[in-house]
Amino acid sequence: MDLEARFERTIASEQRVEPRDWMPEGYRKTLVRQIAQHAHSEIIGMQPEGNWITRAPSLRRKAILLAKVQDEAGHGLYLYAATETLGADRADLTEKLITGRQKYSSIFNYPTPSYADVGVIGWLVDGAAICNQVPLCRTSYGPYARAMIRICKEESFHQRQGYELLLTMMAGTDAQRAMVQESVDRFWWPALMMFGPPDAESTNSEQSLAWRIKRDTNDELRQKFVDMTVPQAEKLGVTLPDPELRWNAERGHHDFGQPDWDEFWQVVKGNGPAGAQRLAHRRKAHEDGEWVREAARVHSEKKRGVE
Amino acid sequence: MDLEARFERTIASEQRVEPRDWMPEGYRKTLVRQIAQHAHSEIIGMQPEGNWITRAPSLRRKAILLAKVQDEAGHGLYLYAATETLGADRADLTEKLITGRQKYSSIFNYPTPSYADVGVIGWLVDGAAICNQVPLCRTSYGPYARAMIRICKEESFHQRQGYELLLTMMAGTDAQRAMVQESVDRFWWPALMMFGPPDAESTNSEQSLAWRIKRDTNDELRQKFVDMTVPQAEKLGVTLPDPELRWNAERGHHDFGQPDWDEFWQVVKGNGPAGAQRLAHRRKAHEDGEWVREAARVHSEKKRGVE
Amino acid sequence: VDGLFEGCLALGDDALVLAQRLAQWCSRAPELEEDVALANIALDLLGQARLLLTRAGEVEGAGRGEDALAYLRDEREFRNVHLVEIECGPLVGGDFATTIARLLVFSSWRLAVFTRLCGHADPVLAAIAAKGVKELAYHRDHAAQWVVRLGDGTEESHRRMTAGFERVWPYVPELFDADPMVDMADVRSEVDSVVDAVFGAAGLERPSVGPASRVNGRAGRAGVHTEAMGYLLAEMQYVHRSLPGARW
Amino acid sequence: VDGLFEGCLALGDDALVLAQRLAQWCSRAPELEEDVALANIALDLLGQARLLLTRAGEVEGAGRGEDALAYLRDEREFRNVHLVEIECGPLVGGDFATTIARLLVFSSWRLAVFTRLCGHADPVLAAIAAKGVKELAYHRDHAAQWVVRLGDGTEESHRRMTAGFERVWPYVPELFDADPMVDMADVRSEVDSVVDAVFGAAGLERPSVGPASRVNGRAGRAGVHTEAMGYLLAEMQYVHRSLPGARW
């Protein structure tokens, strides 16, 4: 049996492809791009919430938030490690990130001007990420699937923490409730955009579905997210800012409006409200750290020489 | 009549020495050093109060404070101009300041951790400076005396503004009164140190008195300051932190305790609580501005070339 | 007058926030003369802010004075454009050239707006505008002179001046959002010609970077700010807020 | 126990303020692994701060919990040493080497202090100390490894590591001020020998800069802080203070 046929059979029988297995170059490339993009998202995703660590309004919230942002760095590490099993190099991927040649999730190009955003990101953004990621726990490439299992577990924990912060704030003062609503108003549409453009306009999807790198279409996942989120919003006591949002008994799903896709494409193109800032921040951290990484390398070479 | 005799006569008759006049090299050097030190003090003195501009608690206080710190930059400019009439070069003096070869008033090496410090610096520090400076309006060197007349006028205005801030705070809440007292507790002794070490330990003074660059001894000025300040403190309702402070009817002056002269010498040596910070701040501003000054020079040369 | 409260608030917040940014240069300017000049400009803007916020409070009629508006509003109630709040140096986010780039664009725009407001139906706003016109003309000329010096100066200053404009350019379009008080298309063409003339004299090219996109169409004028704003307000308001009931 | 409130407050404030400083590195470390490590250290210190401030509040008996102590005290009521509050990077005041220099000195000192507090008469403080000892040993070793790497690495890293120690050195003596709970002369000799051993392995010299002098003899432990502290507190406390009555 030839390599390609064996690969196809592995995929078809829902078994996992492992690093030592033969795989088509297109599969490898698609995976590296997708996992790297996911890793970059975790790293850039540290910034919008990291923005609030020094200003968290209680010591308990400060500890929760710092631990969460630290987890994101950890997720980035697992995912970069998964790309390395495919022959990629972390330094090279980082270079592609900071020069804008590889993307990350556009949601992180939105600013976090309010402490309520910490809760709303946990609830809506992590919630949307989980909808996107749970199917990836069954993705065909083994190291990626295993990383996703661990990541999804932690993300669910983060989502619950975010929702719990919002419940606490909604049970607080009028000012706190207003903060939560204002944040939901800002993040609702960007959260819907996290599933990507409508299926009709999406590229790359078909092959990824066939290879079981991806397992659901953008629109399927978006619908799932909306259906899941509406009762949570009701429980919380916030209004989702979509006048078209209503239950459709016939479909057994919620109908809802469309995000502003022009804004979406602008943000993807790098003109997001905080896009330049995010990349500049990452680039500066990387460049400022160059002398440290270089010193560590030289030191370890010296040590190896001596021993 | 020889030059030296004519110079001595000018001094003795309380007339002014002007830039075009002959003067002994020691007189010139002493003056340059003293005026430069005074200019440096104005420039470094922008920092302790400048520290509060962005945090001033009312817009009116913000405007008053910004204008005051701006005046200090202006004073620095007049004084550097006065040194230039003696053949000194501003760039060279700045170099001496940022490399620590010329001093500035040690009082500015104390930190300003409270907004009340803005008022207390106005009241006590500007007050002490005025005691030191009013006699300099009659100093023998013309350009210096004229700069001092202008500076003293503005300093008196600043002193009144500082005292007025304190009056307002003392008429405010308990927290405000506590802030004022805490600030007075910190600044009282450093303010007394502004007159320099006791006459018995002071160097340089005799010749300066003879040349009428200086007109009173350190101890005379310190006594004058204490006598002037005690009734102001009473009116304000603050306690000066000196258990030995009391009226001596026999002397017709207040008796008072001695500052910690060990601390004084440590601060003069550059180990003041904020000493390293003040110099580093000035040095960074100067170095960060180098490319701007260079560009301005090149541009003006190009323009001159064209015209 | 309709929209007068919002108009005074927006123009007042612009001035207040930029004054705060410029005040950060105090004791950090490239030369003493420039320290004095930047403080002057900050003082002018602070003065404009005080008059405009006071007027906004009077129009609102809810008893809020300049300090209540400056110190006790939350971030989402501030109406300034993003251009004035972003960091442009001296500490982070830019340098002297970036600060000058912002000042040129902002003061050219504000001068054009104030010129038109001199004839506003509200006599107080008209008077504030008339007073501000002289100040803003000086700010604009000061900035323009520096742009020319730095654009024309050394290779490094040219590079920094170019980078400075690239940094601020994405925030420029918000200045021209439609406004009930002033014809912004008209203002835009005036500002364009001023800025183009300065670019010409400085040997600089107009930057080609696109506008920063918005959050569901909202930016500073709608109370959605960049992340720099929260830190700016924390610093500005902290003392005032931590001493409730105090008089200053 | 006499002085227990003050002791818990001082050690709690040290940890809280340094955690705040270290948290500023989050997303700015030289590599991802170090981002994780610095966050871990900050989390440990934050945990210690919470326990110590809670204990201080219990001992005081005035109903103040960890948040009342962290968010509602004014600057002059904070009792941390200057070493933890000064800026050592990443934004201003230093770089990664400066941060590591501070961490080495601070964690060596705190480990020596906590080791001695394991036998303290207050069982709560003794338990906090016992838990902290393991954490601090890790912090100290982490810092020591970096000091050796950077001291021994490149010319640039050696220069920066030297400058980092010179930056923090004036603030070291305050750590050894007499304390009713611990024999500080003893702590000093332990810290000296640890630090000297690390300097030896790293090829660094003990800095020769003198101690920062005090304000009428007072420094951080007496509530007189450096100018960096006010900005740190404004940032840390602003949200809490601007939403009075809120629960979190």
Coordinates of N, CA, C and O in Angstrom, one line a residue, chain B residues 163-283:
Chain B
Y163 N 1.9 78.9 50.0 CA 1.3 79.1 51.3 C -0.2 79.1 51.2 O -0.9 78.5 52.0
E164 N -0.7 79.6 50.1 CA -2.1 79.6 49.9 C -2.7 78.2 49.7 O -3.8 77.9 50.2
L165 N -1.9 77.4 49.0 CA -2.4 75.9 48.9 C -2.4 75.3 50.2 O -3.4 74.6 50.6
L166 N -1.4 75.6 51.1 CA -1.5 75.0 52.4 C -2.6 75.5 53.3 O -3.3 74.8 54.0
L167 N -2.9 76.8 53.1 CA -4.0 77.4 53.9 C -5.3 76.7 53.5 O -6.2 76.3 54.3
T168 N -5.5 76.5 52.1 CA -6.7 75.8 51.6 C -6.7 74.4 52.2 O -7.8 73.9 52.6
M169 N -5.6 73.7 52.2 CA -5.6 72.3 52.6 C -5.9 72.2 54.1 O -6.6 71.4 54.6
M170 N -5.4 73.2 54.9 CA -5.6 73.2 56.3 C -7.0 73.5 56.7 O -7.5 73.1 57.7
A171 N -7.7 74.2 55.7 CA -9.1 74.5 55.9 C -10.0 73.3 55.4 O -11.2 73.5 55.3
G172 N -9.4 72.3 54.9 CA -10.1 71.2 54.3 C -10.4 70.0 55.2 O -10.8 70.3 56.4
T173 N -10.2 68.8 54.8 CA -10.6 67.7 55.6 C -9.4 67.3 56.5 O -8.3 67.8 56.3
D174 N -9.7 66.4 57.4 CA -8.6 65.9 58.3 C -7.5 65.3 57.5 O -6.3 65.4 57.9
A175 N -7.9 64.5 56.5 CA -6.9 63.9 55.7 C -5.9 64.9 55.1 O -4.7 64.7 55.0
Q176 N -6.5 66.0 54.6 CA -5.7 67.1 54.0 C -4.7 67.7 55.1 O -3.6 67.9 54.8
R177 N -5.3 68.0 56.3 CA -4.4 68.5 57.3 C -3.3 67.6 57.7 O -2.1 68.0 57.9
A178 N -3.6 66.3 57.7 CA -2.6 65.3 58.1 C -1.5 65.3 57.0 O -0.3 65.2 57.3
M179 N -1.9 65.5 55.7 CA -0.9 65.5 54.6 C 0.0 66.7 54.8 O 1.2 66.6 54.6
V180 N -0.5 67.8 55.1 CA 0.3 69.0 55.3 C 1.3 68.8 56.4 O 2.5 69.1 56.3
Q181 N 0.8 68.4 57.6 CA 1.7 68.2 58.7 C 2.9 67.2 58.4 O 4.0 67.4 58.7
E182 N 2.5 66.1 57.7 CA 3.5 65.1 57.4 C 4.5 65.7 56.4 O 5.7 65.4 56.6
S183 N 4.1 66.5 55.5 CA 5.0 67.1 54.6 C 6.0 68.1 55.3 O 7.2 68.1 55.1
V184 N 5.4 68.9 56.2 CA 6.2 69.8 57.0 C 7.2 69.1 57.8 O 8.4 69.4 57.9
D185 N 6.8 68.0 58.4 CA 7.8 67.1 59.2 C 8.9 66.7 58.3 O 10.1 66.6 58.8
R186 N 8.7 66.4 57.1 CA 9.8 65.9 56.2 C 10.7 67.0 55.7 O 11.9 66.9 55.6
F187 N 10.0 68.2 55.4 CA 10.8 69.3 54.8 C 11.5 70.3 55.7 O 12.3 71.1 55.3
W188 N 11.1 70.3 57.0 CA 11.6 71.3 57.8 C 13.1 71.3 57.9 O 13.8 72.3 57.7
W189 N 13.7 70.1 58.3 CA 15.1 70.1 58.5 C 15.9 70.3 57.2 O 16.9 71.1 57.1
P190 N 15.4 69.6 56.1 CA 16.1 69.9 54.8 C 16.1 71.4 54.4 O 17.0 71.9 53.9
A191 N 15.0 72.1 54.8 CA 14.9 73.5 54.5 C 16.0 74.3 55.3 O 16.6 75.2 54.7
L192 N 16.1 73.9 56.5 CA 17.2 74.6 57.3 C 18.6 74.3 56.7 O 19.5 75.2 56.8
M193 N 18.8 73.2 56.1 CA 20.1 72.8 55.6 C 20.4 73.7 54.3 O 21.5 73.7 53.9
M194 N 19.3 74.3 53.7 CA 19.5 75.0 52.5 C 20.5 76.2 52.7 O 21.0 76.8 51.7
F195 N 20.7 76.7 53.9 CA 21.6 77.8 54.2 C 23.0 77.3 54.3 O 23.9 78.2 54.5
G196 N 23.2 76.0 54.1 CA 24.6 75.5 54.1 C 25.0 75.2 55.5 O 24.3 75.5 56.5
P197 N 26.2 74.7 55.7 CA 26.7 74.2 57.0 C 26.9 75.4 57.9 O 26.9 76.6 57.4
P198 N 27.0 75.2 59.2 CA 27.2 76.3 60.1 C 28.5 77.1 59.7 O 29.4 76.5 59.1
D199 N 28.5 78.4 60.0 CA 29.6 79.3 59.6 C 30.9 78.7 60.0 O 31.9 78.8 59.2
A200 N 31.0 78.1 61.1 CA 32.3 77.6 61.6 C 32.8 76.5 60.6 O 34.1 76.4 60.5
E201 N 32.0 75.8 59.9 CA 32.4 74.7 59.0 C 32.4 75.2 57.6 O 32.7 74.4 56.7
S202 N 32.0 76.4 57.3 CA 31.8 76.8 55.9 C 33.1 77.2 55.3 O 33.8 78.0 55.9
T203 N 33.3 76.8 54.1 CA 34.5 77.3 53.3 C 34.0 78.3 52.3 O 32.8 78.5 52.1
N204 N 34.9 79.0 51.7 CA 34.6 79.9 50.5 C 33.9 81.2 51.0 O 33.7 82.1 50.1
S205 N 33.3 81.3 52.1 CA 32.4 82.3 52.5 C 33.1 83.7 52.6 O 32.6 84.7 52.1
E206 N 34.3 83.7 53.2 CA 35.0 85.0 53.5 C 35.2 85.8 52.2 O 34.8 87.0 52.2
Q207 N 35.9 85.2 51.2 CA 36.2 85.9 50.0 C 34.9 86.4 49.3 O 34.8 87.5 48.9
S208 N 33.9 85.5 49.3 CA 32.6 85.9 48.7 C 32.0 87.0 49.4 O 31.3 87.9 48.7
L209 N 32.1 87.1 50.7 CA 31.5 88.2 51.4 C 32.3 89.5 51.0 O 31.7 90.6 50.8
A210 N 33.6 89.4 51.0 CA 34.5 90.5 50.7 C 34.1 91.1 49.3 O 34.0 92.3 49.1
W211 N 33.9 90.2 48.3 CA 33.6 90.6 47.0 C 32.1 91.0 46.8 O 31.6 91.3 45.7
R212 N 31.4 90.8 47.9 CA 29.9 91.1 47.9 C 29.2 90.3 46.8 O 28.3 90.7 46.2
I213 N 29.7 89.0 46.6 CA 28.9 88.1 45.8 C 27.9 87.5 46.8 O 26.8 87.2 46.5
K214 N 28.3 87.3 48.0 CA 27.5 86.9 49.1 C 27.4 88.1 50.1 O 28.3 88.9 50.1
R215 N 26.3 88.2 50.8 CA 26.2 89.4 51.7 C 25.9 89.0 53.1 O 25.9 89.9 54.0
D216 N 25.5 87.8 53.4 CA 25.2 87.4 54.8 C 25.8 86.0 55.1 O 26.0 85.3 54.1
T217 N 26.1 85.7 56.3 CA 26.6 84.3 56.6 C 25.5 83.3 56.6 O 24.3 83.7 56.7
N218 N 25.8 82.1 56.5 CA 24.8 81.0 56.5 C 24.0 81.1 57.8 O 22.7 81.0 57.7
D219 N 24.6 81.2 58.9 CA 23.9 81.2 60.2 C 23.0 82.4 60.3 O 21.9 82.3 60.8
E220 N 23.4 83.6 59.8 CA 22.5 84.8 59.9 C 21.3 84.5 59.0 O 20.2 84.8 59.5
L221 N 21.5 84.0 57.9 CA 20.3 83.7 57.0 C 19.4 82.7 57.6 O 18.2 82.8 57.5
R222 N 20.0 81.7 58.2 CA 19.2 80.6 58.8 C 18.3 81.2 59.9 O 17.1 80.9 60.0
Q223 N 18.9 82.0 60.7 CA 18.2 82.6 61.8 C 17.0 83.5 61.3 O 15.9 83.4 61.8
K224 N 17.3 84.2 60.3 CA 16.3 85.1 59.7 C 15.1 84.3 59.2 O 13.9 84.6 59.4
F225 N 15.4 83.1 58.5 CA 14.4 82.2 58.0 C 13.5 81.7 59.1 O 12.3 81.7 59.0
V226 N 14.2 81.2 60.2 CA 13.4 80.6 61.3 C 12.5 81.7 61.9 O 11.3 81.5 62.1
D227 N 13.0 82.9 62.1 CA 12.2 83.9 62.7 C 11.0 84.3 61.8 O 9.9 84.6 62.3
M228 N 11.2 84.3 60.5 CA 10.2 84.6 59.6 C 9.1 83.5 59.5 O 7.9 83.8 59.4
T229 N 9.6 82.2 59.7 CA 8.7 81.1 59.4 C 7.8 80.7 60.6 O 6.6 80.3 60.4
V230 N 8.3 80.9 61.8 CA 7.5 80.5 63.0 C 6.1 81.1 63.0 O 5.1 80.3 63.2
P231 N 6.0 82.4 62.9 CA 4.6 82.9 62.9 C 3.7 82.4 61.7 O 2.5 82.2 61.9
Q232 N 4.4 82.2 60.6 CA 3.6 81.6 59.5 C 3.1 80.2 59.8 O 2.0 79.9 59.4
A233 N 3.9 79.4 60.5 CA 3.5 78.1 60.8 C 2.3 78.1 61.8 O 1.4 77.4 61.7
E234 N 2.4 79.1 62.7 CA 1.3 79.3 63.7 C 0.0 79.6 63.0 O -1.0 79.0 63.3
K235 N 0.1 80.6 62.1 CA -1.1 81.0 61.4 C -1.7 79.8 60.6 O -2.9 79.6 60.5
L236 N -0.8 79.0 60.1 CA -1.2 77.8 59.3 C -1.8 76.7 60.2 O -2.7 76.0 59.8
G237 N -1.3 76.6 61.4 CA -1.8 75.6 62.3 C -1.0 74.3 62.2 O -1.5 73.2 62.5
V238 N 0.2 74.4 61.8 CA 1.1 73.2 61.7 C 2.2 73.4 62.8 O 2.5 74.4 63.3
T239 N 2.7 72.2 63.2 CA 3.8 72.2 64.2 C 5.1 72.0 63.5 O 5.2 71.0 62.7
L240 N 6.1 72.8 63.8 CA 7.4 72.6 63.2 C 8.1 71.5 64.1 O 8.0 71.6 65.4
P241 N 8.7 70.5 63.5 CA 9.1 69.3 64.2 C 10.5 69.5 65.0 O 11.4 68.7 64.8
D242 N 10.6 70.6 65.8 CA 11.8 70.8 66.5 C 11.5 71.1 68.0 O 11.0 72.2 68.3
P243 N 11.7 70.2 68.9 CA 11.4 70.4 70.3 C 12.2 71.5 70.9 O 11.8 72.1 71.9
E244 N 13.3 71.9 70.3 CA 14.1 73.0 70.9 C 13.7 74.4 70.4 O 14.3 75.4 70.8
L245 N 12.7 74.4 69.5 CA 12.3 75.7 69.0 C 11.5 76.5 70.0 O 10.5 76.1 70.5
R246 N 12.1 77.7 70.3 CA 11.3 78.6 71.2 C 11.9 80.0 71.1 O 13.0 80.2 70.7
W247 N 11.0 81.0 71.5 CA 11.4 82.4 71.4 C 12.4 82.7 72.5 O 12.2 82.3 73.7
N248 N 13.5 83.4 72.2 CA 14.5 83.8 73.1 C 14.4 85.3 73.2 O 14.9 86.0 72.3
A249 N 13.7 85.8 74.3 CA 13.5 87.3 74.4 C 14.8 88.1 74.5 O 14.9 89.2 74.0
E250 N 15.8 87.4 75.1 CA 17.0 88.1 75.3 C 17.7 88.4 74.0 O 18.1 89.5 73.7
R251 N 17.8 87.3 73.1 CA 18.4 87.5 71.8 C 17.5 88.2 70.8 O 17.9 88.7 69.8
G252 N 16.2 88.2 71.1 CA 15.2 88.8 70.2 C 15.1 87.9 68.9 O 14.8 88.3 67.9
H253 N 15.4 86.6 69.1 CA 15.4 85.6 68.0 C 14.8 84.3 68.6 O 14.8 84.1 69.8
H254 N 14.5 83.4 67.7 CA 14.1 82.0 68.1 C 15.4 81.2 68.3 O 16.3 81.3 67.4
D255 N 15.4 80.4 69.3 CA 16.4 79.4 69.4 C 15.9 78.2 68.7 O 14.7 78.0 68.6
F256 N 16.8 77.4 68.1 CA 16.3 76.2 67.4 C 17.4 75.1 67.4 O 18.6 75.4 67.6
G257 N 17.0 73.9 67.1 CA 17.9 72.7 67.1 C 18.7 72.7 65.8 O 18.5 73.5 64.8
Q258 N 19.7 71.8 65.7 CA 20.5 71.6 64.5 C 20.0 70.5 63.7 O 19.6 69.4 64.2
P259 N 20.0 70.7 62.4 CA 19.7 69.6 61.5 C 20.7 68.5 61.6 O 21.8 68.7 62.2
D260 N 20.4 67.3 61.0 CA 21.4 66.2 61.0 C 22.4 66.5 60.0 O 22.2 66.2 58.8
W261 N 23.6 67.0 60.4 CA 24.6 67.4 59.4 C 25.2 66.3 58.7 O 25.8 66.4 57.6
D262 N 25.2 65.1 59.3 CA 25.7 63.9 58.6 C 24.9 63.6 57.4 O 25.4 63.3 56.3
E263 N 23.5 63.7 57.6 CA 22.7 63.5 56.5 C 22.9 64.5 55.4 O 23.0 64.2 54.2
F264 N 23.1 65.8 55.9 CA 23.4 66.9 54.9 C 24.6 66.5 54.0 O 24.6 66.6 52.8
W265 N 25.7 66.1 54.7 CA 26.9 65.8 53.9 C 26.7 64.6 53.0 O 27.2 64.6 51.8
Q266 N 26.0 63.6 53.4 CA 25.6 62.5 52.6 C 24.9 63.0 51.3 O 25.2 62.5 50.2
V267 N 23.9 63.8 51.5 CA 23.1 64.3 50.4 C 24.0 65.2 49.5 O 23.9 65.0 48.2
V268 N 24.8 66.0 50.0 CA 25.7 66.8 49.2 C 26.6 65.9 48.4 O 26.9 66.2 47.2
K269 N 27.1 64.8 49.0 CA 27.9 63.9 48.2 C 27.2 63.2 47.1 O 27.9 62.4 46.4
G270 N 25.9 63.3 47.0 CA 25.2 62.7 45.9 C 24.4 61.5 46.3 O 23.8 60.8 45.5
N271 N 24.4 61.1 47.6 CA 23.7 60.0 48.0 C 22.3 60.3 48.6 O 21.7 59.6 49.4
G272 N 21.8 61.5 48.2 CA 20.5 61.9 48.7 C 19.4 60.9 48.3 O 19.6 60.2 47.3
P273 N 18.3 61.0 49.0 CA 17.2 60.0 48.7 C 16.8 59.9 47.2 O 16.5 58.9 46.7
A274 N 16.8 61.1 46.6 CA 16.5 61.1 45.2 C 17.6 61.6 44.3 O 17.4 62.0 43.1
G275 N 18.8 61.6 44.8 CA 19.9 62.2 44.1 C 20.2 61.5 42.8 O 20.3 62.2 41.7
A276 N 20.4 60.2 42.8 CA 20.7 59.5 41.6 C 19.6 59.6 40.6 O 19.9 59.8 39.4
Q277 N 18.4 59.6 41.1 CA 17.2 59.8 40.2 C 17.2 61.1 39.5 O 17.0 61.2 38.3
R278 N 17.5 62.2 40.2 CA 17.5 63.5 39.6 C 18.5 63.6 38.5 O 18.2 64.2 37.4
L279 N 19.7 63.2 38.8 CA 20.8 63.3 37.8 C 20.5 62.4 36.6 O 20.7 62.8 35.4
A280 N 20.0 61.2 36.8 CA 19.7 60.3 35.7 C 18.5 60.8 34.9 O 18.6 60.8 33.6
H281 N 17.6 61.5 35.5 CA 16.5 62.1 34.7 C 17.0 63.2 33.8 O 16.7 63.3 32.6
R282 N 17.8 64.1 34.4 CA 18.4 65.2 33.6 C 19.3 64.7 32.5 O 19.3 65.1 31.4
R283 N 20.1 63.6 32.8 CA 21.0 63.1 31.8 C 20.2 62.5 30.7 O 20.5 62.7 29.5

